[in-house]
């Protein structure tokens, strides 16, 4: 019998829970409340007690802790195995995972092993009158949202785009904690991590003010950094600049990067491809500079400046330096 | 190295796909097609691996006959062989039966060290197929890779993770999905193109050749359903143009930035 439970895989780095996991817990709690479902958070490894408590405070009615030292670090082979075993014996109605690199790595394979349907990068989740989850996923560079359902196979699975849903925190919330020690002594990890490098860059989805540079900024990106410093803004880029390695990929805006929710965004030398503009849709005020009067970016802007970025940026810097 | 099999999808250019709000359908008829960008990157990585370590690069795609010409472009880039999996029953597939058909074909080709795919396609952009193919083949997977090296019988792959990257090592056959733009794909070679079009024989396998029953492929074998499409309309913007010379424009810009930061 399929249980009326929404399961959320909680991703964490030590004692720090990924925001997207908390966002999914929040959204699940909202859906559960109006439909008679309950929310279960799945935590893997041997975290501090605070992690499990927080999963409850952010929306779970119950936590299942898959307790094993080997699960503290993500591994496709191990995670797929323990989650498959748990899910195929517990039979929840749905399983949601953050669309992070690890989450997406996990979801495809797990869905195939469970022989169930999967959709990716959901930006909308609702439950229809029959109790079926309807996942809204962006397609064609964010121009279309497809509504996807998984009618018969269970669990209904989706990854969820970070920064999409709001967290809900309830300090006094109580929940059940179930510990399970998975049997993985015979499971091998076939992919060996030999080196890991993390750059501590800004989480763009939380940026209040952002300056985005595109191909039109030309070779000298230092002026963009300077302008950002003067205006206390964060810096983002279009994909070509991240591809070239001018800044880390974490600063890329768009369908294959991050979506901004800034109050104000200044966009410099960007042509306004759909793959990019889907990432600035939720910004407050958008101001753009482009040399081409016909640039598509102006259709997505509140204030438009036709001009050469290599002249405009230094001039603006001068103005700001003179007056601040 | 043994065979390197590259999974290739042909996609419409997003900017040419038109949504008809009345019928809620997509009109792809005017859209120009192309090999998915990330898959082109995968082909380039495969060709470079072959240049260093030998082996054969085989392109594999599931899709309608119109994909043939695009696979030939891949052959003109330098691939040794290309196989199209085409059958009326394969149509309307979600990723589950797509992974089933592709992995069945991969097993039929056999003798491989590496399966390459793009990180995601530019149309549905799910990025989940490579992991599903790996599962059906029961081989390890490394997704979102930016570099793939073959050293002493082992594959060393750099993959993207949150906030940075990891270098991982695996041996034996493995599935790797690669980031669009990780390397610059070469252009099709003119001489090879002539051969690809006139001399080369592209294999086409159908469900009989793959020994796959109708129920497990295509729409029938799918587990998800596209229930509807909704156009995402861009939020309405003011579109106020700021006029003047560079001096005036930058003054106004500086003012705007200062006003907004004080909010
Ligand atoms: C599957 C897929 C996913 C993608 N994901 C993303 C994504 O997440 N994010 C993303 O950004 N892109 C993405 N892209 C790429 C996207 O389609 C565009 O190619 C990209 O956004 C273009 O970047 P750009 O605007 O910086 O460069 P260009 O398109 O080259 O535009 C440069 C602009 O600068 C202007 N310009 C030139 N010189 C000057 C000057 N001196 N002063 C002022 N303006 C000047 C030009 O008029 C032009 O408008 C994706 C593409 C695909 C196929
Ligand atoms: C609007 C829309 C929404 C959809 N939503 C879903 C959904 O939620 N769930 C679902 O399961 N299906 C969905 N589908 C169907 C899905 O797009 C197809 O099954 C498609 O063949 C694989 O999806 P993808 O291209 O997004 O795969 P991805 O996982 O993004 O593809 C990654 C890589 O796999 C390889 N690859 C992909 N397709 C092929 C192919 N035909 N032949 C060879 N190699 C290939 C390429 O190397 C590609 O770069 C949707 C389709 C549309 C049009």
XYZ file of C-alpha atoms in Angstrom, chain B residues 113-206:
94
model
C 35.354 1.561 -21.877
C 33.428 4.790 -21.840
C 29.935 6.076 -22.561
C 29.730 9.821 -23.016
C 26.644 12.032 -23.008
C 25.851 15.713 -22.648
C 25.107 17.108 -19.170
C 21.601 17.930 -20.370
C 19.715 18.663 -23.544
C 18.734 22.207 -24.423
C 15.040 21.395 -24.950
C 13.732 19.467 -21.944
C 16.984 19.997 -20.013
C 16.406 17.171 -17.528
C 19.972 15.916 -17.258
C 18.708 12.641 -15.826
C 19.146 10.297 -18.761
C 22.878 9.580 -18.301
C 22.373 8.267 -14.753
C 19.501 6.104 -15.938
C 21.550 4.615 -18.779
C 24.349 3.878 -16.287
C 21.867 2.124 -14.018
C 20.547 -0.097 -16.811
C 24.119 -0.994 -17.796
C 25.112 -1.453 -14.154
C 28.199 0.711 -14.574
C 29.359 3.652 -12.426
C 28.564 7.218 -13.428
C 30.303 10.567 -13.221
C 28.080 13.489 -14.208
C 28.748 17.153 -15.058
C 32.349 16.523 -16.087
C 34.674 19.161 -17.512
C 37.645 16.953 -18.283
C 38.152 13.248 -18.948
C 41.557 11.560 -19.043
C 42.515 7.944 -19.567
C 45.641 6.997 -17.640
C 47.019 3.556 -16.920
C 43.713 1.840 -17.612
C 41.854 4.217 -15.332
C 39.613 7.153 -16.071
C 40.324 10.356 -14.245
C 37.437 12.786 -14.433
C 36.962 16.294 -13.151
C 33.352 16.921 -12.242
C 31.430 19.921 -11.051
C 30.026 19.938 -7.533
C 28.432 22.753 -5.575
C 30.894 25.604 -5.232
C 33.747 23.880 -7.014
C 34.877 20.605 -8.487
C 36.126 17.141 -7.652
C 38.614 14.892 -9.349
C 37.472 11.296 -9.309
C 38.872 8.014 -10.555
C 37.134 4.918 -11.820
C 38.148 1.870 -13.740
C 36.211 -0.310 -16.111
C 33.338 0.901 -18.211
C 31.835 4.144 -16.961
C 29.190 6.679 -17.978
C 30.341 10.297 -18.042
C 28.142 13.290 -18.832
C 30.013 16.413 -19.898
C 29.444 20.111 -19.469
C 28.552 22.165 -22.497
C 31.563 24.278 -23.446
C 34.134 22.204 -21.513
C 36.134 22.039 -24.748
C 35.610 23.736 -28.080
C 34.139 21.241 -30.570
C 35.920 21.099 -33.928
C 34.098 21.857 -37.162
C 33.090 19.031 -39.492
C 35.846 18.331 -41.983
C 34.900 19.040 -45.586
C 36.466 15.888 -47.110
C 35.001 13.713 -44.380
C 31.623 15.335 -44.921
C 31.645 14.257 -48.546
C 32.417 10.710 -47.442
C 29.833 10.820 -44.641
C 27.151 11.742 -47.151
C 28.103 9.436 -50.050
C 30.383 6.624 -48.822
C 29.513 6.077 -45.179
C 26.777 3.639 -44.280
C 24.773 4.722 -41.254
C 23.264 1.813 -39.352
C 19.629 2.021 -38.339
C 18.354 -0.354 -35.687
C 14.694 -0.831 -34.868
